[in-house]
Every structure is written in C-alpha cells, then in structure tokens.
Amino acid sequence: MIIACPACNGLNRLPQDKPALDAHCGKCKQSLFRGEPLELTSINFSAHANKAELPLVVDFWASWCGPCQSFAPVFSQAARELEPQFRFGKINTEQQQSLAAQFSIRSIPTLMLFKQGKVVAQQAGALPKQAFYQWLSNYK
C-alpha cells in the first residue's frame, strides 16, 4: 500500500507484513501515523487524496462555524482510534478557498471520504461520534 507521509508528503510503500503503526517515512524518517488529523492545503492535498492508497477522510470546516468546533473533538478522536485504517485531514475553507470551490462546498462542516482520488462518500453536517463511526464503517 502507498502511504503519504504527514510530515514531508513523500510517498512510501508499506509492506503488508509490516505493522503500520511502526512505519516511518523513508525520506524524512518521521512516523507515517501520528493519530491526529493533518492540516490539508492545496500543496499537500494531492499526495494524500490522489496518490496515496489509504482512504482519506476530510473535514471541510471554518473557525467561525459552531458545529465545526463541536465536531472537532470527535474528528480528532477518530484519528487517534481509527488510523491506520483511514487517514484524517482537515481543510480550513477560509484559508483553502480553491479546495473548497473545487469540491463545491456549500455548507460546513462537510465530510468527504476519498479513495485514490475519487470521492466515495459525502456527508453534510456534524455527526455524533457513534453516527460518524457508523458512517465510516461502511467504507472500510
């Protein structure tokens, strides 16, 4: 499986027989899994969404959005508990307007699940933890 490094965005091949949580980047030597959402930008988005083979869960959010703020701890907890099954990333729609426009984000928070560059699921609005985990379980 191809994994993008959260530190340098370099692509790494992760052998099936190697424990994912012990994996480190061949380029920068940082851990490939940190248990926290990545801050995605127009610079690193493609490496994680298009080139990596790990499913990417993206939270499109804004700092002024109350539901976004209340959902943030649930999203962070999911990153701690569900990596390396999924990679979790957040896109600040105020700072990354081109990415928000590219995916026609009209309301926030909006959740999208990417697999090898394709949006395979989308959810508008914040979800309680149990509902969020259930939504994700459909796409393992």
PDB file of C-alpha atoms in Angstrom:
ATOM      1  CA  MET A   1       0.000   0.000   0.000  1.00  0.00           C
ATOM      2  CA  ILE A   2       1.222   3.505  -0.828  1.00  0.00           C
ATOM      3  CA  ILE A   3       1.117   5.940   2.131  1.00  0.00           C
ATOM      4  CA  ALA A   4       1.863   9.673   2.036  1.00  0.00           C
ATOM      5  CA  CYS A   5       3.995  10.968   4.897  1.00  0.00           C
ATOM      6  CA  PRO A   6       2.189  13.503   7.107  1.00  0.00           C
ATOM      7  CA  ALA A   7       5.447  15.432   7.617  1.00  0.00           C
ATOM      8  CA  CYS A   8       7.062  15.695   4.164  1.00  0.00           C
ATOM      9  CA  ASN A   9       4.236  14.341   1.914  1.00  0.00           C
ATOM     10  CA  GLY A  10       6.661  11.832   0.413  1.00  0.00           C
ATOM     11  CA  LEU A  11       5.155   8.594  -0.838  1.00  0.00           C
ATOM     12  CA  ASN A  12       6.089   5.364   0.933  1.00  0.00           C
ATOM     13  CA  ARG A  13       5.345   1.751   0.121  1.00  0.00           C
ATOM     14  CA  LEU A  14       4.091  -0.029   3.245  1.00  0.00           C
ATOM     15  CA  PRO A  15       4.571  -3.815   3.074  1.00  0.00           C
ATOM     16  CA  GLN A  16       1.563  -5.919   4.082  1.00  0.00           C
ATOM     17  CA  ASP A  17       3.574  -7.832   6.688  1.00  0.00           C
ATOM     18  CA  LYS A  18       4.916  -4.724   8.474  1.00  0.00           C
ATOM     19  CA  PRO A  19       2.892  -3.241  11.388  1.00  0.00           C
ATOM     20  CA  ALA A  20       1.558   0.074  10.062  1.00  0.00           C
ATOM     21  CA  LEU A  21       1.860   1.917  13.362  1.00  0.00           C
ATOM     22  CA  ASP A  22       5.610   1.198  13.437  1.00  0.00           C
ATOM     23  CA  ALA A  23       6.195   2.530   9.901  1.00  0.00           C
ATOM     24  CA  HIS A  24       8.430   5.537   9.250  1.00  0.00           C
ATOM     25  CA  CYS A  25       8.969   7.655   6.158  1.00  0.00           C
ATOM     26  CA  GLY A  26      11.896   6.551   4.023  1.00  0.00           C
ATOM     27  CA  LYS A  27      12.635  10.180   3.174  1.00  0.00           C
ATOM     28  CA  CYS A  28      12.317  12.173   6.438  1.00  0.00           C
ATOM     29  CA  LYS A  29      12.200   9.258   8.954  1.00  0.00           C
ATOM     30  CA  GLN A  30       9.072  10.623  10.693  1.00  0.00           C
ATOM     31  CA  SER A  31       6.257   8.294  11.753  1.00  0.00           C
ATOM     32  CA  LEU A  32       3.707   7.655   8.993  1.00  0.00           C
ATOM     33  CA  PHE A  33       0.879   7.601  11.543  1.00  0.00           C
ATOM     34  CA  ARG A  34       0.520  10.256  14.245  1.00  0.00           C
ATOM     35  CA  GLY A  35      -3.039   9.668  15.420  1.00  0.00           C
ATOM     36  CA  GLU A  36      -4.091  13.224  14.646  1.00  0.00           C
ATOM     37  CA  PRO A  37      -5.748  14.949  11.684  1.00  0.00           C
ATOM     38  CA  LEU A  38      -3.490  16.519   9.071  1.00  0.00           C
ATOM     39  CA  GLU A  39      -3.896  20.112   8.020  1.00  0.00           C
ATOM     40  CA  LEU A  40      -4.537  19.767   4.303  1.00  0.00           C
ATOM     41  CA  THR A  41      -3.686  22.530   1.845  1.00  0.00           C
ATOM     42  CA  SER A  42      -3.528  22.921  -1.906  1.00  0.00           C
ATOM     43  CA  ILE A  43       0.152  21.934  -1.580  1.00  0.00           C
ATOM     44  CA  ASN A  44      -0.238  18.581   0.202  1.00  0.00           C
ATOM     45  CA  PHE A  45      -3.800  17.561  -0.700  1.00  0.00           C
ATOM     46  CA  SER A  46      -2.923  15.650  -3.872  1.00  0.00           C
ATOM     47  CA  ALA A  47      -0.320  13.462  -2.173  1.00  0.00           C
ATOM     48  CA  HIS A  48      -2.816  12.291   0.442  1.00  0.00           C
ATOM     49  CA  ALA A  49      -6.024  12.187  -1.622  1.00  0.00           C
ATOM     50  CA  ASN A  50      -4.866  11.205  -5.114  1.00  0.00           C
ATOM     51  CA  LYS A  51      -1.534   9.414  -4.848  1.00  0.00           C
ATOM     52  CA  ALA A  52      -1.847   7.538  -1.545  1.00  0.00           C
ATOM     53  CA  GLU A  53      -3.920   4.371  -1.407  1.00  0.00           C
ATOM     54  CA  LEU A  54      -5.120   4.852   2.177  1.00  0.00           C
ATOM     55  CA  PRO A  55      -8.712   6.145   2.392  1.00  0.00           C
ATOM     56  CA  LEU A  56      -8.714   9.832   3.349  1.00  0.00           C
ATOM     57  CA  VAL A  57     -11.482  11.329   5.486  1.00  0.00           C
ATOM     58  CA  VAL A  58     -11.645  15.113   5.083  1.00  0.00           C
ATOM     59  CA  ASP A  59     -13.425  17.614   7.315  1.00  0.00           C
ATOM     60  CA  PHE A  60     -14.121  20.900   5.488  1.00  0.00           C
ATOM     61  CA  TRP A  61     -14.520  23.484   8.268  1.00  0.00           C
ATOM     62  CA  ALA A  62     -14.158  27.149   9.265  1.00  0.00           C
ATOM     63  CA  SER A  63     -13.112  28.790  12.523  1.00  0.00           C
ATOM     64  CA  TRP A  64     -16.362  30.776  12.890  1.00  0.00           C
ATOM     65  CA  CYS A  65     -18.580  27.680  12.499  1.00  0.00           C
ATOM     66  CA  GLY A  66     -20.094  26.459  15.792  1.00  0.00           C
ATOM     67  CA  PRO A  67     -20.967  22.944  14.561  1.00  0.00           C
ATOM     68  CA  CYS A  68     -17.418  22.653  13.144  1.00  0.00           C
ATOM     69  CA  GLN A  69     -15.963  23.476  16.552  1.00  0.00           C
ATOM     70  CA  SER A  70     -18.217  20.991  18.337  1.00  0.00           C
ATOM     71  CA  PHE A  71     -17.370  18.233  15.830  1.00  0.00           C
ATOM     72  CA  ALA A  72     -13.579  18.800  16.012  1.00  0.00           C
ATOM     73  CA  PRO A  73     -13.022  16.622  19.145  1.00  0.00           C
ATOM     74  CA  VAL A  74     -14.969  13.735  17.564  1.00  0.00           C
ATOM     75  CA  PHE A  75     -12.864  14.005  14.398  1.00  0.00           C
ATOM     76  CA  SER A  76      -9.617  14.107  16.413  1.00  0.00           C
ATOM     77  CA  GLN A  77     -10.686  11.092  18.466  1.00  0.00           C
ATOM     78  CA  ALA A  78     -11.454   9.171  15.275  1.00  0.00           C
ATOM     79  CA  ALA A  79      -7.945   9.942  14.000  1.00  0.00           C
ATOM     80  CA  ARG A  80      -6.445   8.534  17.220  1.00  0.00           C
ATOM     81  CA  GLU A  81      -8.626   5.425  17.209  1.00  0.00           C
ATOM     82  CA  LEU A  82      -9.041   4.577  13.514  1.00  0.00           C
ATOM     83  CA  GLU A  83      -5.617   5.213  11.998  1.00  0.00           C
ATOM     84  CA  PRO A  84      -4.181   3.318  10.090  1.00  0.00           C
ATOM     85  CA  GLN A  85      -7.479   2.160   8.558  1.00  0.00           C
ATOM     86  CA  PHE A  86      -8.085   5.744   7.416  1.00  0.00           C
ATOM     87  CA  ARG A  87      -6.074   8.966   7.143  1.00  0.00           C
ATOM     88  CA  PHE A  88      -7.844  12.019   8.597  1.00  0.00           C
ATOM     89  CA  GLY A  89      -7.383  15.562   7.336  1.00  0.00           C
ATOM     90  CA  LYS A  90      -8.947  18.959   7.863  1.00  0.00           C
ATOM     91  CA  ILE A  91      -9.352  21.707   5.272  1.00  0.00           C
ATOM     92  CA  ASN A  92      -9.951  25.218   6.563  1.00  0.00           C
ATOM     93  CA  THR A  93     -12.325  26.607   3.919  1.00  0.00           C
ATOM     94  CA  GLU A  94     -11.372  30.203   4.723  1.00  0.00           C
ATOM     95  CA  GLN A  95      -7.688  29.590   4.055  1.00  0.00           C
ATOM     96  CA  GLN A  96      -8.088  26.993   1.293  1.00  0.00           C
ATOM     97  CA  GLN A  97     -10.819  28.565  -0.803  1.00  0.00           C
ATOM     98  CA  SER A  98      -9.630  26.905  -4.013  1.00  0.00           C
ATOM     99  CA  LEU A  99     -10.056  23.421  -2.498  1.00  0.00           C
ATOM    100  CA  ALA A 100     -13.467  24.348  -1.103  1.00  0.00           C
ATOM    101  CA  ALA A 101     -14.512  25.598  -4.551  1.00  0.00           C
ATOM    102  CA  GLN A 102     -13.062  22.531  -6.285  1.00  0.00           C
ATOM    103  CA  PHE A 103     -15.390  20.300  -4.251  1.00  0.00           C
ATOM    104  CA  SER A 104     -18.362  22.721  -4.317  1.00  0.00           C
ATOM    105  CA  ILE A 105     -18.515  23.079  -0.537  1.00  0.00           C
ATOM    106  CA  ARG A 106     -21.724  24.981   0.213  1.00  0.00           C
ATOM    107  CA  SER A 107     -22.212  24.177   3.885  1.00  0.00           C
ATOM    108  CA  ILE A 108     -19.842  23.313   6.681  1.00  0.00           C
ATOM    109  CA  PRO A 109     -18.881  21.101   8.193  1.00  0.00           C
ATOM    110  CA  THR A 110     -18.838  18.805   5.185  1.00  0.00           C
ATOM    111  CA  LEU A 111     -17.189  15.398   5.402  1.00  0.00           C
ATOM    112  CA  MET A 112     -15.794  13.628   2.349  1.00  0.00           C
ATOM    113  CA  LEU A 113     -14.176  10.239   2.008  1.00  0.00           C
ATOM    114  CA  PHE A 114     -11.616   9.879  -0.778  1.00  0.00           C
ATOM    115  CA  LYS A 115     -10.212   6.639  -2.165  1.00  0.00           C
ATOM    116  CA  GLN A 116      -7.409   7.070  -4.690  1.00  0.00           C
ATOM    117  CA  GLY A 117      -8.584  10.495  -5.800  1.00  0.00           C
ATOM    118  CA  LYS A 118     -12.292   9.769  -6.008  1.00  0.00           C
ATOM    119  CA  VAL A 119     -14.966  10.993  -3.609  1.00  0.00           C
ATOM    120  CA  VAL A 120     -16.727   7.812  -2.495  1.00  0.00           C
ATOM    121  CA  ALA A 121     -18.892   9.356   0.236  1.00  0.00           C
ATOM    122  CA  GLN A 122     -20.024  12.776   1.366  1.00  0.00           C
ATOM    123  CA  GLN A 123     -21.875  13.946   4.467  1.00  0.00           C
ATOM    124  CA  ALA A 124     -23.068  17.477   5.219  1.00  0.00           C
ATOM    125  CA  GLY A 125     -23.228  18.497   8.862  1.00  0.00           C
ATOM    126  CA  ALA A 126     -21.603  17.360  12.075  1.00  0.00           C
ATOM    127  CA  LEU A 127     -22.288  13.870  13.352  1.00  0.00           C
ATOM    128  CA  PRO A 128     -22.278  12.437  16.868  1.00  0.00           C
ATOM    129  CA  LYS A 129     -19.365  10.047  17.449  1.00  0.00           C
ATOM    130  CA  GLN A 130     -21.383   6.846  17.076  1.00  0.00           C
ATOM    131  CA  ALA A 131     -23.020   8.030  13.830  1.00  0.00           C
ATOM    132  CA  PHE A 132     -19.647   9.180  12.437  1.00  0.00           C
ATOM    133  CA  TYR A 133     -18.026   5.815  13.183  1.00  0.00           C
ATOM    134  CA  GLN A 134     -21.008   4.020  11.654  1.00  0.00           C
ATOM    135  CA  TRP A 135     -20.732   6.164   8.515  1.00  0.00           C
ATOM    136  CA  LEU A 136     -17.018   5.301   8.255  1.00  0.00           C
ATOM    137  CA  SER A 137     -17.603   1.588   8.828  1.00  0.00           C
ATOM    138  CA  ASN A 138     -19.477   1.445   5.520  1.00  0.00           C
ATOM    139  CA  TYR A 139     -16.244   2.232   3.658  1.00  0.00           C
ATOM    140  CA  LYS A 140     -13.525   0.081   5.287  1.00  0.00           C
TER     141      LYS A 140
END
